[in-house]
XYZ file of C-alpha atoms in Angstrom:
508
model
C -21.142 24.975 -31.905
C -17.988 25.726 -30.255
C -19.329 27.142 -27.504
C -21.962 23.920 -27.150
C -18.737 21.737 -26.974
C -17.101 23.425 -24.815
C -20.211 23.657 -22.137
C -20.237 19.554 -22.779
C -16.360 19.155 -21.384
C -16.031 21.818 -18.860
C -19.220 20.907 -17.533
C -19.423 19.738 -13.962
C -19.716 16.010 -13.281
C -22.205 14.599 -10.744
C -21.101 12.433 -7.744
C -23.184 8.916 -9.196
C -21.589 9.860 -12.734
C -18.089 10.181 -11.211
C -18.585 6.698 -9.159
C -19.575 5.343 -12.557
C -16.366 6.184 -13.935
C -14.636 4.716 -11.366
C -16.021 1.490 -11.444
C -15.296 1.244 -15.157
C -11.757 2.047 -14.649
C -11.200 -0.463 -12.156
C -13.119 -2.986 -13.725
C -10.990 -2.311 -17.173
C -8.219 -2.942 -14.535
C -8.952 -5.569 -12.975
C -9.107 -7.396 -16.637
C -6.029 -6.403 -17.332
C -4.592 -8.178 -14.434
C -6.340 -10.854 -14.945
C -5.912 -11.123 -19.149
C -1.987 -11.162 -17.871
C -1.914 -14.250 -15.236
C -4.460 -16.433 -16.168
C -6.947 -15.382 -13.273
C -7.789 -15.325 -9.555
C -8.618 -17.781 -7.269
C -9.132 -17.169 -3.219
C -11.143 -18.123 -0.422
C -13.595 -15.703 1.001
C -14.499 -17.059 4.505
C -15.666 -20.641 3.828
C -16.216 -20.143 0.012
C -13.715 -19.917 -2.896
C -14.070 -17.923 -5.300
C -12.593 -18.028 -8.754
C -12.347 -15.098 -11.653
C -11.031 -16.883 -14.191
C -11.998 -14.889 -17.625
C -10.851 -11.290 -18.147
C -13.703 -10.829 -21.016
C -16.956 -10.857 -18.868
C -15.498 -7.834 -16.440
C -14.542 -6.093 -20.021
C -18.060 -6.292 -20.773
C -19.600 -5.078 -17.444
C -17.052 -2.348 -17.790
C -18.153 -0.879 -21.259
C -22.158 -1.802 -20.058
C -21.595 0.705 -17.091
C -19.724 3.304 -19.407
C -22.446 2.852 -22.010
C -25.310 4.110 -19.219
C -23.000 6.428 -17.761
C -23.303 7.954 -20.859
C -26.431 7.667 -21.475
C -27.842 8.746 -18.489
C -24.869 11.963 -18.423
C -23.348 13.291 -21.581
C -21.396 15.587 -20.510
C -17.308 15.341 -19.552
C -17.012 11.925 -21.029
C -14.661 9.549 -19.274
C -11.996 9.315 -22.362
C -12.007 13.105 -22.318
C -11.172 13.279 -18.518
C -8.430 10.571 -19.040
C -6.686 12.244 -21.743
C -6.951 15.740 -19.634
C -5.272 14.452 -16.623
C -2.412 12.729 -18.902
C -1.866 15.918 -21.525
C -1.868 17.767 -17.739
C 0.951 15.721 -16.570
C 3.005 15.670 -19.390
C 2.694 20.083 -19.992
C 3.476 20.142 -16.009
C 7.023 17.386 -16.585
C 7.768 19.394 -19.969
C 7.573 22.342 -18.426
C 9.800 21.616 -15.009
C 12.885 22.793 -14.457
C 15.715 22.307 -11.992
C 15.877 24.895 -9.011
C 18.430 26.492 -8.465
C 20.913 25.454 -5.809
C 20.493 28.417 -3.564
C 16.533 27.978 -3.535
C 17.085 24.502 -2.541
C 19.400 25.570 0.196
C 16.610 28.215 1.568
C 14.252 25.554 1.603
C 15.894 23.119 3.350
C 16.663 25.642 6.146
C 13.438 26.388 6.288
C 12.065 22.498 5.937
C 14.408 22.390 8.997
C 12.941 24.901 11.411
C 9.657 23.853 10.907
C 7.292 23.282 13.534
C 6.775 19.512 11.925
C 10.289 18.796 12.077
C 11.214 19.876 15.076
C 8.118 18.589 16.447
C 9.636 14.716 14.890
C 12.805 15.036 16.296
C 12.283 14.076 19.761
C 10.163 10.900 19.262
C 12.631 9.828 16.598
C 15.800 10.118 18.955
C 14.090 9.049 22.035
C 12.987 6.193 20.700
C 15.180 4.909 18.311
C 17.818 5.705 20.591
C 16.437 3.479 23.492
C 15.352 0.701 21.221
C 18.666 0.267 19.612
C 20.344 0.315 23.037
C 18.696 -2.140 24.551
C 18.725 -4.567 21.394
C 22.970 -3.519 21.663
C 22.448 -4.737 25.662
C 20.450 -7.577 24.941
C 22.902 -9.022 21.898
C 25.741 -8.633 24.370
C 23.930 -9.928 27.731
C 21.823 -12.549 26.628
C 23.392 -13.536 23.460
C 21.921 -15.362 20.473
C 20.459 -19.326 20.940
C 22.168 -21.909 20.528
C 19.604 -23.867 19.372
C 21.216 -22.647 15.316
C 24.088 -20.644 14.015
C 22.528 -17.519 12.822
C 23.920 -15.317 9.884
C 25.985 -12.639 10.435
C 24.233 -10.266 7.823
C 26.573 -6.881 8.004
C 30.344 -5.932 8.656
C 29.279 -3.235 11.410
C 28.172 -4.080 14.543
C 25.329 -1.291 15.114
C 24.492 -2.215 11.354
C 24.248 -6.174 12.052
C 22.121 -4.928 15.419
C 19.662 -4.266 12.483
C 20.144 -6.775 10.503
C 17.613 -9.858 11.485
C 15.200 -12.418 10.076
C 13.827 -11.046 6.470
C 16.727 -9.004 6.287
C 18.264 -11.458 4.871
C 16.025 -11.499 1.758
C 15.984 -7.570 1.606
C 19.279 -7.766 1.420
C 20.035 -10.154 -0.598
C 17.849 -8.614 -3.372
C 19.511 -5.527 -2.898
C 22.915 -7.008 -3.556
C 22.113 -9.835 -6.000
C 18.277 -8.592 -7.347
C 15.722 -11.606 -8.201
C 17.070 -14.858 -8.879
C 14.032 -17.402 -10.761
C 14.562 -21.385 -10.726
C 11.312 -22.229 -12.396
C 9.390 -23.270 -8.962
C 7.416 -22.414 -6.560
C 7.847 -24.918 -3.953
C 10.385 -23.392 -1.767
C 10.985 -19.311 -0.130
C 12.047 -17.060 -2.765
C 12.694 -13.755 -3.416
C 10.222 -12.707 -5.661
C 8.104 -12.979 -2.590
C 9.557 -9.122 -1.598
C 8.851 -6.328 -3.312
C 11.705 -4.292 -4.884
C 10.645 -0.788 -3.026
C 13.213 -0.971 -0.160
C 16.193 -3.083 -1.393
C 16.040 -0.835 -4.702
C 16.350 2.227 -2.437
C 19.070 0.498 0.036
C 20.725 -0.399 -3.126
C 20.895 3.021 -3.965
C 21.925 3.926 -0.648
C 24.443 1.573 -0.463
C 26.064 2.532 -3.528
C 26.281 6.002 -1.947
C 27.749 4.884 1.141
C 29.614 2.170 0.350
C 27.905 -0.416 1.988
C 24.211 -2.119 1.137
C 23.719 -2.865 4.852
C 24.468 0.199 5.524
C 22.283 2.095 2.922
C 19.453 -0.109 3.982
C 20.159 0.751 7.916
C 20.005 4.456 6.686
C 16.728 4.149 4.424
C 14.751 2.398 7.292
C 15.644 5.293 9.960
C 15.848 8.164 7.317
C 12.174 6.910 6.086
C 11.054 6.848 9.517
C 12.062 10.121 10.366
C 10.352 11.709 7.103
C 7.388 9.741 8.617
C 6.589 11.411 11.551
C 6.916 15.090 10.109
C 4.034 13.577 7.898
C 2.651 12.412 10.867
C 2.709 15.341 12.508
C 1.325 17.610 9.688
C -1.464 15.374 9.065
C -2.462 15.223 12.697
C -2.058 18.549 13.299
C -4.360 19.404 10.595
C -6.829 17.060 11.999
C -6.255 16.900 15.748
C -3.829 20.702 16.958
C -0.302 20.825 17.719
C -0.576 18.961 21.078
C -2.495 15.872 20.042
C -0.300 15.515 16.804
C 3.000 15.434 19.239
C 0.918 13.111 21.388
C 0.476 10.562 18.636
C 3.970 11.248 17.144
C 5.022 9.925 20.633
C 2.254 6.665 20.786
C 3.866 5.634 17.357
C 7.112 5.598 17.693
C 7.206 4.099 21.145
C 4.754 1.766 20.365
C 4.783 -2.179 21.234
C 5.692 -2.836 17.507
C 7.825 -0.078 16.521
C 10.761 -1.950 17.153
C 10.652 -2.750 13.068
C 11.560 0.744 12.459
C 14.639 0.432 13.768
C 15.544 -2.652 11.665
C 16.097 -3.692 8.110
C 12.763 -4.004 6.999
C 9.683 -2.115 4.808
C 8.042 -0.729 7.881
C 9.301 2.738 7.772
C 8.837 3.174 3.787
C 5.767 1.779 3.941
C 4.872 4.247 6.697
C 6.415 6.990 5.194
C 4.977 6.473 1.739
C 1.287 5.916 2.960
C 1.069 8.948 5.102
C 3.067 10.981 2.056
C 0.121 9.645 -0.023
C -2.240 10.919 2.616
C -1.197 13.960 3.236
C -1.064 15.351 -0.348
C -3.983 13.677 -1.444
C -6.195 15.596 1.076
C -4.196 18.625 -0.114
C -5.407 18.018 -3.626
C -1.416 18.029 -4.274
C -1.754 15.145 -6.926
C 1.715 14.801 -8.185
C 3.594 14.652 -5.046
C 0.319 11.975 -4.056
C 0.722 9.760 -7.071
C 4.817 9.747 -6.271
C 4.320 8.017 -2.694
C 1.364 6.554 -3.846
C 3.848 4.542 -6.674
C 6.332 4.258 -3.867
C 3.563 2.311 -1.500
C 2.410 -0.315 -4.471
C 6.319 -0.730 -4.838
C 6.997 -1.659 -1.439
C 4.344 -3.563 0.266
C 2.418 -6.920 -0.815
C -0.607 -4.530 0.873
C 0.435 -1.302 -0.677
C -2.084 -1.435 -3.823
C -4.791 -1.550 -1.485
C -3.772 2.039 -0.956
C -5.584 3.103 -4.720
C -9.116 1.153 -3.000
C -9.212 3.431 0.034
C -7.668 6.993 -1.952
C -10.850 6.301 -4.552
C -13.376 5.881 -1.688
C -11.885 8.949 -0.063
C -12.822 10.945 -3.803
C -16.142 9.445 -4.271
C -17.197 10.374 -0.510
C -15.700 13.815 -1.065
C -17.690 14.498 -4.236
C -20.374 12.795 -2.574
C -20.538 15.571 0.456
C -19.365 18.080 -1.818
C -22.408 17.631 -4.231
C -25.433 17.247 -1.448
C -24.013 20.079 0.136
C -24.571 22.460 -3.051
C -28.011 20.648 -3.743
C -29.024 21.778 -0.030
C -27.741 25.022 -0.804
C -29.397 25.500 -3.896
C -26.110 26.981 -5.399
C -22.655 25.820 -7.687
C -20.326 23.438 -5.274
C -18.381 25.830 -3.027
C -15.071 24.512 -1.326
C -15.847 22.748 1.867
C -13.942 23.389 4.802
C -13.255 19.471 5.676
C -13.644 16.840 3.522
C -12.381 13.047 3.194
C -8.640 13.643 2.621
C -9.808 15.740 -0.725
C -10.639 19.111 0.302
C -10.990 20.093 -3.196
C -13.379 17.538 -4.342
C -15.676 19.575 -6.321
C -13.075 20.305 -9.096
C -12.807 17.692 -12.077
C -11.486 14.390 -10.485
C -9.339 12.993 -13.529
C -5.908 13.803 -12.254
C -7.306 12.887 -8.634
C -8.235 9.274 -9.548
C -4.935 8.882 -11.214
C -3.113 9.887 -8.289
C -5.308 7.175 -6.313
C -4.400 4.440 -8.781
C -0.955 4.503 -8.516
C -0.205 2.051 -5.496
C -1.849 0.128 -7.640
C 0.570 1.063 -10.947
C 3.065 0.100 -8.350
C 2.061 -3.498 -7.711
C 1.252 -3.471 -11.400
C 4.646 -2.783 -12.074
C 6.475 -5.423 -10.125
C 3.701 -7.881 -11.791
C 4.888 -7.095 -14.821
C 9.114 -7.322 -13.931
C 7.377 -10.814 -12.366
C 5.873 -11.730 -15.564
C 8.862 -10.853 -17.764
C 11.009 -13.456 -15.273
C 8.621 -16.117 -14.530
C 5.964 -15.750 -17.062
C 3.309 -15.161 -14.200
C 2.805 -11.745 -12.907
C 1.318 -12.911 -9.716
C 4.533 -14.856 -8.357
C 4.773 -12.980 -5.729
C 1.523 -13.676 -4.354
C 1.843 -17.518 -4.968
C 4.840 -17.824 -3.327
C 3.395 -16.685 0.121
C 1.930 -19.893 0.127
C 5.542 -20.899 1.329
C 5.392 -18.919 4.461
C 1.884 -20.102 5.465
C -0.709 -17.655 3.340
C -3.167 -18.114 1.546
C -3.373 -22.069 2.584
C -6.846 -21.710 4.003
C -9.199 -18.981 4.614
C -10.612 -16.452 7.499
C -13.075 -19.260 8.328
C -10.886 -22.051 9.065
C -8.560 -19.700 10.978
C -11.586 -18.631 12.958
C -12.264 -22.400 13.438
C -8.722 -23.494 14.231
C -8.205 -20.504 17.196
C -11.888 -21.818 18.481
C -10.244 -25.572 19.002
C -7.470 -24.679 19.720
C -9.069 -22.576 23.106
C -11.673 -25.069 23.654
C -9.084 -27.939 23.649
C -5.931 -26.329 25.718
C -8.073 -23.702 27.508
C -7.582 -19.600 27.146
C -3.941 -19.997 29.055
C -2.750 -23.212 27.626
C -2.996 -21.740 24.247
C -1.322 -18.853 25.725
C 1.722 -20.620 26.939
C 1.932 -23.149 24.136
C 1.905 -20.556 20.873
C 2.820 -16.907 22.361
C 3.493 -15.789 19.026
C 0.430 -16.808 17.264
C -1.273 -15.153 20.822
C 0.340 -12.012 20.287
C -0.367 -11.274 16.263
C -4.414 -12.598 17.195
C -4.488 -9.979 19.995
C -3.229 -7.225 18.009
C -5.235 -7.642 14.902
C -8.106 -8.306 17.240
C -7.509 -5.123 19.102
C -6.828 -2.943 15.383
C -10.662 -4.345 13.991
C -11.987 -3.496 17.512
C -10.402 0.269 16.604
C -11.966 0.432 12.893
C -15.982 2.044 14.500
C -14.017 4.611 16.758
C -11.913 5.747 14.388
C -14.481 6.223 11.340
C -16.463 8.024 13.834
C -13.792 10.136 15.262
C -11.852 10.392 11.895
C -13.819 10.273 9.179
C -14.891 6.929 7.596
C -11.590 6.794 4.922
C -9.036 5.875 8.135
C -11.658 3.473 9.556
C -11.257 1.269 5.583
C -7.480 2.015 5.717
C -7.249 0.221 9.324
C -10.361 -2.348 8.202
C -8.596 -3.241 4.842
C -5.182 -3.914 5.821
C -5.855 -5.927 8.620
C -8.366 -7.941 6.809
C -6.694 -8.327 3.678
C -3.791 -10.897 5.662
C -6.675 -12.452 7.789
C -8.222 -13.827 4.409
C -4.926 -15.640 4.067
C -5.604 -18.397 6.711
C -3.009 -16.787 9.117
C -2.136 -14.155 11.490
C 1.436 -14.717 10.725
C 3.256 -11.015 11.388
C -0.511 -9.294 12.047
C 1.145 -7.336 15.032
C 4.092 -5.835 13.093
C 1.299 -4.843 10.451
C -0.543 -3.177 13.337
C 2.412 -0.884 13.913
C 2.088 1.420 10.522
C -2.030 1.366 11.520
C -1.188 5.260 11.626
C -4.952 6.333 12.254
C -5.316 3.992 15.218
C -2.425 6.361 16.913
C -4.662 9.163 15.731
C -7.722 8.238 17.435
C -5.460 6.973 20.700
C -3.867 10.502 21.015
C -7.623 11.923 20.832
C -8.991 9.256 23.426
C -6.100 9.428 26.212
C -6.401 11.801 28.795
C -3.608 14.492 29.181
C -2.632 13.029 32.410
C -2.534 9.601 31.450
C -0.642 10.071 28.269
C 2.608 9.850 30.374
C 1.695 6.525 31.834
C 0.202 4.963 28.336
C 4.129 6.290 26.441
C 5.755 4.489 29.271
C 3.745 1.536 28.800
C 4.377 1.231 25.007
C 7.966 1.529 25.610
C 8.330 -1.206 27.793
C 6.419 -3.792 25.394
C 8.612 -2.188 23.211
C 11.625 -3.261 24.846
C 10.494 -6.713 25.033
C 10.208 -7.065 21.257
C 13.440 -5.000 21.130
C 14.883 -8.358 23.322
C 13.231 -10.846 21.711
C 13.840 -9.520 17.839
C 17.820 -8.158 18.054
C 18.545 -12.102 19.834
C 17.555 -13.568 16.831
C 13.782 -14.870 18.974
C 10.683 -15.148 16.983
C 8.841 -12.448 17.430
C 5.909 -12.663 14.283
């Protein structure tokens, strides 16, 4: 009998009875969230669509456990569940400190790596020449006068920084969330605690929050292109991956990694999440997986694309042993998860934590405000979530047909700008899957898509600039002798935002 039970939990699962389990978890989820604030309500193109009772998904969650069940007996989803958590906890019971000279040999030898050296000459280069010519443009073309604008820190390269939402990001990090009992003006529950938490941090180190927060964005930005450059060498060779370390960072947009704002954590933290994920490496995953929900408005959309990366893998991984005729055998590429074949409890908890993350910051919301979804509601005071993806299309349409292609141009240069960029990330999403693999095409295709379904393509371009598998596929498409010429390129639109951004000019 022991022996029978045994054979029922170690047995393997099949790829339809492991996308069962999935969509009962997130459908369990998904009540959850909306038992806690009262339910959903959106626009989807011209329709709106409204979830307003937790109880029905509850019930199509246990219907599709009860025929997962039914139809496979074996490894039943409670017994995966409490595997991956009574894994966790042996694994943080049973960690210890290292010893100071072991952490001393690794970071020598974290320094002489090929990744890090390979990081260091995009990140000088280019921060170096960005935060020059904001320095030159502060002191040569000055701020307008249109407005007296804040003076946000006590040091000059600091306040260089130090523009537009850094103001909230800073705030937070000095004062935390401050509640009034509305939601008809800009607050800063809007923000996610992620980055002022971490400049706060920094800050108390240092001395100064500015200061701290100035340090996390370039630090964070740093750590992200030696992920960068280990995933894309991995995926491209050594000379593509510096290629694309060099299209990122000098890139038309980039200019927010250089500044006071979630860009280079987010970056950092998504590509983290990437990296291990494919590695199988689920701890380190679920950390900047947490770190991403945290951060970003966008960041639990992470957990969406991490699951469809496991379900393809055991997908492949599954018809590849049927064609085979034999047990699963480790596949030499896979969707980010080369070991998909093994049992995929601790794997889909590593993919749900952006989503912990955002859960997490509902619930601080909740405990506040007594909705955990403030945050999202109060984007409505910055222009989202308004109107929908078909009246945007609609508005863009008159606005061309009534001012013509270059009035519309000259008249709202900003709005322009963010179209063309999101425009130009969707047209990327086909060559990207194909080149790729089809989980970077959904990362690109869900996070530009996500904003559009607000009604606006308010800051779309500085989203476009932590697209990381678009500068994949670009370092893959560009010719070796036109790589100079593209690098050069970037860096010149990048020293227009540069301009327009450090002088205080509207640039999103």
């Amino acid at each position: 009998m022991r022996a029978v039970a045994e054979d029922r939990i170690n047995a393997p699962v099949p790829w339809w009875a492991t996308c069962l389990d999935l969509l009962t978890v997130a459908l369990c989820v998904v009540g959850v969230m909306l038992a806690t604030s009262g339910g959903l309500r959106f626009r989807l193109g011209p329709a709106i669509v409204s979830i307003r009772s937790p109880w029905r998904l509850f019930l199509w969650a246990a219907g599709v456990a009860v025929l997962r069940h039914l139809l496979f007996r074996k490894q039943p989803l409670p017994v995966l569940i409490w595997t991956a958590i009574r894994r966790a906890a042996h694994s943080a019971f049973q960690w210890r400190p290292p010893n100071p000279r072991t952490l001393w040999v690794r970071f020598v030898g974290l320094s002489r790596s090929s990744a890090v050296r390979g990081a260091v000459f995009p990140f000088v280069a280019s921060r170096g020449a960005v935060l020059l010519a904001g320095y030159l443009a502060v002191v040569a073309i000055g701020y307008p006068i249109d407005r007296e604008r804040p003076r946000l820190a006590s040091n000059e390269a600091v306040n260089v920084m130090a523009k537009w939402d850094a103001e909230w990001y800073l705030g937070i990090a000095s004062e935390g969330y401050q509640w009034d009992g509305t939601l008809r003006h800009q607050m800063r529950f809007a923000f996610f605690p992620g980055y002022p938490m971490a400049s706060r941090a920094v800050g108390w180190a240092v001395g100064d929050v500015a200061t701290g927060a100035a340090l996390v964005s370039l630090a964070s930005f740093f750590g992200a292109l030696v992920y960068l450059f280990r995933l894309a060498r991995e995926e491209l060779g050594a000379e593509q991956a510096e290629t694309a370390l060099l299209l990122l960072a000098f890139s038309p947009f980039a200019v927010f990694y250089s500044a006071i704002y979630t860009e280079s954590l987010y970056l950092l933290a998504t590509v983290g999440a990437f990296y291990h994920f494919r590695r199988s490496e689920w701890a380190k995953s679920s950390a900047w997986g947490l770190v991403a929900g945290l951060t970003r408005p966008n960041g639990f959309l992470l957990t969406a694309i991490l699951l469809t990366s496991a379900a393809l893998s055991a997908f492949k991984a599954r018809r590849a042993s049927r064609a085979l005729g034999a047990a699963p055998a480790p596949p030499a590429r896979l969707e980010l998860q080369p070991r998909a074949w093994a049992p995929p409890a601790a794997g889909v908890l590593a993919a749900l934590m952006p989503l912990a993350g955002m859960g997490a910051y509902s619930a601080f919301a909740y405990s506040l405000t007594g909705d955990p979804l403030t945050w999202l509601r109060l984007h409505e005071m910055w222009g989202r979530g308004k109107t929908g993806v078909w009246d945007l299309l609609v508005t863009h349409y008159d606005w061309v047909t009534q001012f013509g292609l270059q009035g519309y141009v000259t008249s709202m240069p900003i709005d322009f700008i963010n179209t063309v960029a999101a425009l130009l990330a969707l047209a990327a999403v086909w060559p990207v899957a194909r080149k790729l693999g089809v989980v970077y095409g959904v990362f690109i295709l869900v996070n530009v898509a996500a904003p559009l379904s607000s009604g606006t393509t308010l800051s779309l371009a500085r989203l476009t600039s932590t697209l990381f598998p678009v500068f994949l596929w670009l370092a893959t498409l560009i010719p070796a002798k036109h790589r100079s010429s593209w690098i050069a390129a970037f860096a010149v639109l990048q020293g227009f935002s540069a301009v327009m951004f450090y002088t205080w000019r509207r640039l999103y």
